[in-house]
Coordinates of C-alpha atoms (C1' of nucleotides) in Angstrom, one line a residue:
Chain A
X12 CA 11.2 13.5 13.1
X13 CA 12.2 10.1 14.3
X14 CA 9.4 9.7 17.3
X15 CA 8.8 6.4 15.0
X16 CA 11.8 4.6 16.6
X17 CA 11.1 5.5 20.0
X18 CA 7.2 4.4 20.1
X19 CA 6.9 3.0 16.7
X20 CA 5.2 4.2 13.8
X21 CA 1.8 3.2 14.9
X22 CA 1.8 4.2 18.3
X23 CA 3.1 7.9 17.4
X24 CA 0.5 10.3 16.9
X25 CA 0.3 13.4 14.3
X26 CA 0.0 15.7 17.0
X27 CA 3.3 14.3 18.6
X28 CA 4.9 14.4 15.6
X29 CA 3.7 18.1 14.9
X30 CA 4.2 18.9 18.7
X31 CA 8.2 17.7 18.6
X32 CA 8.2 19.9 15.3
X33 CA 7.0 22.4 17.4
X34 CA 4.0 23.3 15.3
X35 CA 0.7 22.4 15.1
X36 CA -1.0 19.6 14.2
X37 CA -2.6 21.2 11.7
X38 CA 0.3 22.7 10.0
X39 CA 1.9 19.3 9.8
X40 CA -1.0 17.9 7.1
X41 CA -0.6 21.4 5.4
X42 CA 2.9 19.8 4.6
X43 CA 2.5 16.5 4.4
X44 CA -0.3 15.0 2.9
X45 CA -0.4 12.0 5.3
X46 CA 1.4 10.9 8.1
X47 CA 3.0 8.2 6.1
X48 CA 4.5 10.6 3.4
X49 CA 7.2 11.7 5.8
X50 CA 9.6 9.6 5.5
X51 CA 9.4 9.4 1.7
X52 CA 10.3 12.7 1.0
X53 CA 13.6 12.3 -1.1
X54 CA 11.6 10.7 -3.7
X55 CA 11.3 13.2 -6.1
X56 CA 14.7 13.9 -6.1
X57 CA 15.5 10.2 -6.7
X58 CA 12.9 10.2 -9.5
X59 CA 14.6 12.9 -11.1
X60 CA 18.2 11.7 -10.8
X61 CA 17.1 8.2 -12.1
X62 CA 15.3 10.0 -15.1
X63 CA 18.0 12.1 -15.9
X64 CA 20.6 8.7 -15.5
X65 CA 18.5 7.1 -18.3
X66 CA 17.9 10.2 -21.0
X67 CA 21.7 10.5 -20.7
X68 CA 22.8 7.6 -21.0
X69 CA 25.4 7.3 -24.3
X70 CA 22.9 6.2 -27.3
X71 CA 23.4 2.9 -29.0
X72 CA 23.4 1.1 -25.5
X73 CA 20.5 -1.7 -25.2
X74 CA 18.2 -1.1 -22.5
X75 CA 19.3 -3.3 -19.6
X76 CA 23.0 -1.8 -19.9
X77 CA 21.1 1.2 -19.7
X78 CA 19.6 0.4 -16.6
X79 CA 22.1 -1.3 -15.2
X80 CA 24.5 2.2 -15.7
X81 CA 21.7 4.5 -14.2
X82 CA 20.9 1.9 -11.0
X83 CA 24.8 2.0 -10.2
X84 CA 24.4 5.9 -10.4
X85 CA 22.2 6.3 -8.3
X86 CA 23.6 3.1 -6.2
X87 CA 25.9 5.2 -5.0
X88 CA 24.0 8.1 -3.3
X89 CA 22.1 5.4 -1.7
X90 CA 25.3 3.5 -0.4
X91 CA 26.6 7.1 0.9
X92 CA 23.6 7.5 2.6
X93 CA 22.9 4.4 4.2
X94 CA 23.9 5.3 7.5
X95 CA 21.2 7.4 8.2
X96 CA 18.7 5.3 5.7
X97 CA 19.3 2.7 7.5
X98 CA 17.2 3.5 10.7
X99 CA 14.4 4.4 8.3
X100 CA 14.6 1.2 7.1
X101 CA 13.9 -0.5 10.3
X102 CA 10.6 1.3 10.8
X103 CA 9.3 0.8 6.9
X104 CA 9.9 -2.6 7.6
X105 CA 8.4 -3.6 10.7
X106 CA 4.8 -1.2 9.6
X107 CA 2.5 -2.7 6.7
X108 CA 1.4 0.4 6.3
X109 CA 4.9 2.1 5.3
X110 CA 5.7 -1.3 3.5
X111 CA 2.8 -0.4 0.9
X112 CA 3.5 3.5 0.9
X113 CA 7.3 2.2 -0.3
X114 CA 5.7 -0.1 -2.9
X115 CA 3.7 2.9 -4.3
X116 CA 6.9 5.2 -4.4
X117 CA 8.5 2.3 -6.1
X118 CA 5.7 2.5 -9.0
X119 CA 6.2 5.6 -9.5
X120 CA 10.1 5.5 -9.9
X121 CA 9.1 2.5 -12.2
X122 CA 7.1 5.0 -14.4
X123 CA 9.7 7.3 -14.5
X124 CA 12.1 4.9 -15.9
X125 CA 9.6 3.7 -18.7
X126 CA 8.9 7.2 -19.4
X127 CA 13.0 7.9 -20.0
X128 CA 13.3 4.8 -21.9
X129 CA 10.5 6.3 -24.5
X130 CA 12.4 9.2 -24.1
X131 CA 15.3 7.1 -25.7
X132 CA 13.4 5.6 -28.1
X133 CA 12.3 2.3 -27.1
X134 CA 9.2 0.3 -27.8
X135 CA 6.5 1.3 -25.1
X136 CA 5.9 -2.8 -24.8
X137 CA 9.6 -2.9 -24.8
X138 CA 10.1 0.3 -22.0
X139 CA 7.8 -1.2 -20.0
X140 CA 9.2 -4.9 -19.7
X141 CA 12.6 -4.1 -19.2
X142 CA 11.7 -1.0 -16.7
X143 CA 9.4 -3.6 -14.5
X144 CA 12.3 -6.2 -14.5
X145 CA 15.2 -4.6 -14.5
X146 CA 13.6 -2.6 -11.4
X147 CA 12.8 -5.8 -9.4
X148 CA 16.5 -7.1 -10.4
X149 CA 17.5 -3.4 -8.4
X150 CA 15.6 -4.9 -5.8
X151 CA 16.8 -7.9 -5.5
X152 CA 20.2 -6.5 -5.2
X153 CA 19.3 -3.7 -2.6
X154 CA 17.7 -6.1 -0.5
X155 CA 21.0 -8.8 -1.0
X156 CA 23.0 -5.5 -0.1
X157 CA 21.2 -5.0 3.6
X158 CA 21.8 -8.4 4.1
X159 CA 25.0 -8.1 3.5
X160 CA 26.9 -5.1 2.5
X161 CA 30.5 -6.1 2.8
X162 CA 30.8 -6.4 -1.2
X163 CA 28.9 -3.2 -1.9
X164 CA 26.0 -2.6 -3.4
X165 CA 27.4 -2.0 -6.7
X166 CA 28.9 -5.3 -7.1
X167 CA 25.4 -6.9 -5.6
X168 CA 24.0 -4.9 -8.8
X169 CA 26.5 -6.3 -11.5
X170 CA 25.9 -9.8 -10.6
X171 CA 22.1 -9.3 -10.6
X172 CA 22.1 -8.4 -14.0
X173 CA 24.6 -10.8 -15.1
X174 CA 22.4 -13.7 -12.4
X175 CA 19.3 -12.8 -14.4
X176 CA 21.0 -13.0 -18.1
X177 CA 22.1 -16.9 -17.1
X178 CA 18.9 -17.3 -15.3
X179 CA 17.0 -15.9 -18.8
X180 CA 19.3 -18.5 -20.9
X181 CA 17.3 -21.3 -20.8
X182 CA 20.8 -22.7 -20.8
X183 CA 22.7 -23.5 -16.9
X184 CA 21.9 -21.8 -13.6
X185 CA 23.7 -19.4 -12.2
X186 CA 26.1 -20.6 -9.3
X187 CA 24.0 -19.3 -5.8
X188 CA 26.1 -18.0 -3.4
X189 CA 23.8 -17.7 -1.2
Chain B
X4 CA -20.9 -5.1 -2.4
X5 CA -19.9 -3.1 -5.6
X6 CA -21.2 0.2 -3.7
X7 CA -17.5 1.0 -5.3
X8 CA -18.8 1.3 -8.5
X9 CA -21.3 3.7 -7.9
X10 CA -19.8 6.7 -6.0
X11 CA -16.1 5.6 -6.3
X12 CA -14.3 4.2 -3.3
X13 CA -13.3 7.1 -1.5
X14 CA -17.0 8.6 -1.0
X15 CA -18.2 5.4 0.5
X16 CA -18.3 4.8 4.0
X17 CA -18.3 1.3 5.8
X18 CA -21.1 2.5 7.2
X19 CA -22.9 2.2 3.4
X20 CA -21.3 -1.2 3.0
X21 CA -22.1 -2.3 5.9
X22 CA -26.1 -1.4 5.4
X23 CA -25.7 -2.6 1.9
X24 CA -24.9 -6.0 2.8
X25 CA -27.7 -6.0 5.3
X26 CA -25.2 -6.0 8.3
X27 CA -24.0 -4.1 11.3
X28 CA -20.9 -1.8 10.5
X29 CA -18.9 -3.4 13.7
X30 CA -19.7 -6.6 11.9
X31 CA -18.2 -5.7 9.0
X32 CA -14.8 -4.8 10.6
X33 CA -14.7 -8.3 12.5
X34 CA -15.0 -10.0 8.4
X35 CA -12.6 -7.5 6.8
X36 CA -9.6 -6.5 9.0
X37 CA -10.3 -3.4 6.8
X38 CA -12.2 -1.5 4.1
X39 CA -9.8 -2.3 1.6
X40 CA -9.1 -5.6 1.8
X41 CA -12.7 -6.3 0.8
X42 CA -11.7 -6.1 -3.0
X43 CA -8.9 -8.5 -2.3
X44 CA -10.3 -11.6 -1.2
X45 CA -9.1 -14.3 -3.3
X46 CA -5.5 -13.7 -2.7
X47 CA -5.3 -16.2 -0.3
X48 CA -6.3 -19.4 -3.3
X49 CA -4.3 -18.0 -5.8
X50 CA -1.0 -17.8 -3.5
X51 CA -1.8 -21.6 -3.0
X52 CA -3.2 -22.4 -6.3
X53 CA 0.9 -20.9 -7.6
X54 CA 2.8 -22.3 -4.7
X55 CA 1.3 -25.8 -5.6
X56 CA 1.9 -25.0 -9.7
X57 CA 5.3 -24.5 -8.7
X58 CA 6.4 -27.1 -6.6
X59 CA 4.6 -29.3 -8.5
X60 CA 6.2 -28.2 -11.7
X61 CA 8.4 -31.3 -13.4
X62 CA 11.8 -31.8 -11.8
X63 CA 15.0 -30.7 -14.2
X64 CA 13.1 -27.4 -15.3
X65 CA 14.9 -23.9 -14.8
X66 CA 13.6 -21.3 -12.1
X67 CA 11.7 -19.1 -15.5
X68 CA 10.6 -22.4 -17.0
X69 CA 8.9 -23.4 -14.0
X70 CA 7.3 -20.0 -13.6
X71 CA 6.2 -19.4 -16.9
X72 CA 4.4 -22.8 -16.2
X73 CA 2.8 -21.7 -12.9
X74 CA 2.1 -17.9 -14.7
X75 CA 0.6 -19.7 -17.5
X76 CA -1.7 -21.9 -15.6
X77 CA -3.0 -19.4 -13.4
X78 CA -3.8 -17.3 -16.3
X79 CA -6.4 -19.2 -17.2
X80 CA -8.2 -18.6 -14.7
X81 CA -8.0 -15.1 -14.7
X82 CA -8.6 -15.2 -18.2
X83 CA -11.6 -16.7 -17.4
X84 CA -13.0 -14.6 -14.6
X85 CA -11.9 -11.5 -16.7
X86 CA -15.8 -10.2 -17.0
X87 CA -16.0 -10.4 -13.5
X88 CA -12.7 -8.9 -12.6
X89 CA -12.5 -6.2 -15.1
X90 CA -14.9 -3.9 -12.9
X91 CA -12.7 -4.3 -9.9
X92 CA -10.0 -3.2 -12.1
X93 CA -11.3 -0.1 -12.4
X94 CA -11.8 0.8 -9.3
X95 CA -8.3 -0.4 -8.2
X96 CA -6.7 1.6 -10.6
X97 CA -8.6 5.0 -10.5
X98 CA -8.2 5.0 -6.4
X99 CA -4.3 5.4 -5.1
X100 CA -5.5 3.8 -1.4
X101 CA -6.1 0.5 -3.3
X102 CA -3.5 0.0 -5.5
X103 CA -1.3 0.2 -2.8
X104 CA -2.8 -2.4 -1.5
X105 CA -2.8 -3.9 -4.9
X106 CA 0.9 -3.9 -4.8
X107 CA 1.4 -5.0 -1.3
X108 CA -0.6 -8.5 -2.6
X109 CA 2.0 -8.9 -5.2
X110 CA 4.5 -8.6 -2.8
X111 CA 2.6 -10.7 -0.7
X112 CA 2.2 -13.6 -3.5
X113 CA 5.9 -13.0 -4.4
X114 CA 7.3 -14.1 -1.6
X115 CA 4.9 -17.1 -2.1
X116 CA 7.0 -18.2 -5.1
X117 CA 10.3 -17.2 -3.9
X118 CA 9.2 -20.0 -0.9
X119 CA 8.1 -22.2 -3.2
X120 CA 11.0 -22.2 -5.5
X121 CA 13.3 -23.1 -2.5
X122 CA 11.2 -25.7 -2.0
X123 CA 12.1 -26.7 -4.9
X124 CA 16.3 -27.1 -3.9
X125 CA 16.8 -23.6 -5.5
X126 CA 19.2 -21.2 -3.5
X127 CA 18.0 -18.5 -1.9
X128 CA 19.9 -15.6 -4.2
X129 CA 18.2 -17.2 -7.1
X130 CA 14.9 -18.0 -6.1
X131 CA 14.6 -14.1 -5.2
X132 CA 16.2 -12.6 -8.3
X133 CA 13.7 -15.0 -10.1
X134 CA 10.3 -14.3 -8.2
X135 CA 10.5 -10.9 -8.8
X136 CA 11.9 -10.6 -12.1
X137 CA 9.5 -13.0 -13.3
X138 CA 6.9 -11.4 -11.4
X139 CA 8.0 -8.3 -13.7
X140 CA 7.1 -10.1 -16.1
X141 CA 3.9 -11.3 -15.5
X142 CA 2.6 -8.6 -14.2
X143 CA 4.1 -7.0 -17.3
X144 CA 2.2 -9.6 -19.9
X145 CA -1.0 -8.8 -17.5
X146 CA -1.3 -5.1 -18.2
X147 CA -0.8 -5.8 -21.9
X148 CA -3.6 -8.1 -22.1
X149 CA -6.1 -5.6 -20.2
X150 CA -5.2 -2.8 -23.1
X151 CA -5.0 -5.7 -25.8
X152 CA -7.1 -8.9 -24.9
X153 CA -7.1 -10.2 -28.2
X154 CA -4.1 -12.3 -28.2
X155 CA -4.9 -13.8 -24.7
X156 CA -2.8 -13.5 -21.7
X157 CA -1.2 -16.8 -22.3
X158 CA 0.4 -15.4 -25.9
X159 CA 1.1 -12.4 -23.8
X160 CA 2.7 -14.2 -21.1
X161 CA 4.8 -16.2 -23.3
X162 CA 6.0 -13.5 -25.6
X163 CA 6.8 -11.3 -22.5
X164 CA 9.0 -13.9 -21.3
X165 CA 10.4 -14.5 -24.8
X166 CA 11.1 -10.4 -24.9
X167 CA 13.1 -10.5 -21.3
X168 CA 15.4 -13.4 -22.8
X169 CA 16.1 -11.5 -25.6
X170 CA 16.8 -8.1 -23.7
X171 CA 18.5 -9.9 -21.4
X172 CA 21.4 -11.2 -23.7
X173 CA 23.0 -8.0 -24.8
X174 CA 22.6 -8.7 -28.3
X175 CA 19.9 -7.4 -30.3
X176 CA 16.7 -5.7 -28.7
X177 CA 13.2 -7.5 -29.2
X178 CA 10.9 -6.4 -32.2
X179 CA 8.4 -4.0 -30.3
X180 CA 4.8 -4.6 -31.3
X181 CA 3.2 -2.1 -29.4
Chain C
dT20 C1' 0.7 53.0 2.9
dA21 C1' -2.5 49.7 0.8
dC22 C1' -2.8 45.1 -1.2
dT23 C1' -1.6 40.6 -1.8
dT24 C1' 0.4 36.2 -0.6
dA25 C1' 2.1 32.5 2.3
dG26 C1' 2.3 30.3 6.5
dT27 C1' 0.1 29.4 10.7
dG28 C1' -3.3 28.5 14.7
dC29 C1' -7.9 27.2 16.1
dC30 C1' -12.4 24.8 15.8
dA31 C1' -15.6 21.7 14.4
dG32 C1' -16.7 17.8 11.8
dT33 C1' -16.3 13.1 9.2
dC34 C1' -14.9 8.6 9.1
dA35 C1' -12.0 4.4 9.7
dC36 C1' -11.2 1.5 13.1
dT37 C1' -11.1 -0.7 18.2
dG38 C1' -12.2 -2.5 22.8
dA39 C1' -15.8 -3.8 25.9
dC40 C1' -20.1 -5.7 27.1
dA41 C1' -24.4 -8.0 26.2
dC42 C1' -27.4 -11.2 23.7
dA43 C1' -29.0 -15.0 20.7
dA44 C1' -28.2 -19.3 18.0
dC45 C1' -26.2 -23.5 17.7
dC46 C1' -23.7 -27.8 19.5
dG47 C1' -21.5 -31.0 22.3
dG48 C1' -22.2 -34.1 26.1
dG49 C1' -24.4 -35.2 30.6
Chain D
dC24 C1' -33.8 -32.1 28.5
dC25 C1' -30.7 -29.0 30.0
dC26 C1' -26.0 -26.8 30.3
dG27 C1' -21.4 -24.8 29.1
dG28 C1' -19.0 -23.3 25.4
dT29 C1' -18.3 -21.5 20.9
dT30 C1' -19.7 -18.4 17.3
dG31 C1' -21.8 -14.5 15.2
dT32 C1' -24.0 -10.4 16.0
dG33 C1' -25.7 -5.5 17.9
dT34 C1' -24.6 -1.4 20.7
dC35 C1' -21.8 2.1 22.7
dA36 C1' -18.0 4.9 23.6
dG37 C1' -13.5 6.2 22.3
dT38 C1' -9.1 7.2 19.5
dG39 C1' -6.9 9.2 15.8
dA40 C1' -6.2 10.5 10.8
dC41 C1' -7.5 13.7 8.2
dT42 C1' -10.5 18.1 6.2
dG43 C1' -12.8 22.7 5.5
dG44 C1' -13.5 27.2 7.2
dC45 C1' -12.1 31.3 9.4
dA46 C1' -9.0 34.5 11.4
dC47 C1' -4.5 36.4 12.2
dT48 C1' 0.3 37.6 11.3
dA49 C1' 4.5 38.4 8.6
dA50 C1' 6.7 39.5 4.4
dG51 C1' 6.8 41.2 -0.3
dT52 C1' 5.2 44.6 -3.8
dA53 C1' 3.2 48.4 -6.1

DNA sequence: TACTTAGTGCCAGTCACTGACACAACCGGG
DNA sequence: CCCGGTTGTGTCAGTGACTGGCACTAAGTA
């Protein structure tokens, strides 16, 4: 289904995509509810992983270190697979349109994570805070991690969280190595 | 132009908007790159109106001091629009097309402050982890003060950046309100 | 064998958006 | 006073993402 790196995403039709598939165009929206939703299809999966990573986490564990334990989980799928995510991350990058179809997805994994800290017990103010920024410190450490994977993504993960404990200190700045 | 309001986004055409605002529909496309963006106008003032709170934020402060300053000053103006925004809200959130949009602003007005923290001498790791956690935040404090306006976002704001110090050092978990 | 169900092809239609061309209003300087 | 350029607009034709409806086929089930 990669037409999008030959042409681009935008100048790749349904019906090319449906023609290499070798069905018809048709059929192709009868699977896909948009020609975006493609290449988000693991999603689900992910969602679920990430919710089950959180319910079963060991109790008595505050919720950053529970986050921080279910992101490395799940960390490492994503480092196994990055040779063939990484080609997908080419095209969401370069298309607006994909860049706000990833957002979305990223909401929604958001959700689930405040849903599975409820799950545990916490505060709905409380879920909902630490899922929001504990997510975008997941980000943050992806995103350091494309840039530059030599330490691994797991080790870009650890030092967000600890980066974001000093940063939350109104004490001393973290050192950038950056 | 709140045509939105009436039969929801999704069942209106350009067309509509277009006739409602006494205009050709071609005319309409050449002042809105596209249906959507209509609802998102002012995102253009309020990225400067938070670059400029940030860099001109006292020297010596920390990245989260300086944003809880910027967050809290351009709270006040969207505490004061509220009456205005509030129907906008509700369109946003009940059609899936425009919160993605929605989201890609905030991306768009988080790399805003990521820029405008370097600008301030911070490194680049930092001002990243920083943006977007504290984005988190805000936009955390934000959706608390739509379900519960009666403390005021800037109480919200405060206290949500009060609850992410204290879940970030791994001692004892915030006192949940909600 | 008859009945249902899922997956597919085909057709026609709506609607967001785009490029091209033409026309009118305004604005500068000659 | 007129003229060339810029700006904002209307009109038209076209592309492409989707959608509903109908018919057909293959597989499963009683």
């Amino acid at each position: 289904m990669e037409l999008y790196r030959e042409r681009g995403f935008d100048r790749t039709t349904a019906a090319e995509i449906a023609a290499r598939a070798g069905v018809n165009e048709r059929t192709f929206f009868r699977h896909f509810p948009d020609k975006r939703e493609v290449l988000f299809d693991g999603e689900a999966e992910l969602r679920a992983a990430l919710t089950r990573a959180v319910v079963d986490a060991p109790a008595g564990l505050e919720p950053f270190e529970v986050l921080l334990r279910a992101f490395r989980e799940s960390a490492r799928g994503l480092e196994a697979s990055r040779p063939f995510a990484e080609p997908r991350w080419r095209v969401v990058a370069e298309t607006p349109a994909l860049r706000e179809r990833e957002l979305a997805k990223h909401a929604w994994l958001t959700e689930a994570v405040v849903d599975a800290l409820r799950r545990r017990g916490v505060g709905a103010g409380v879920a909902d805070l630490a899922a929001r920024t504990g997510w975008a410190a997941y980000q943050h450490a992806v995103q350091v991690w494309i840039d530059d994977p030599a330490p691994g993504l797991d080790a870009h993960l650890v030092r967000a969280f600890d980066d974001l404990r000093a940063l939350s200190s109104t004490g001393s700045s973290p050192a950038d190595g950056s």
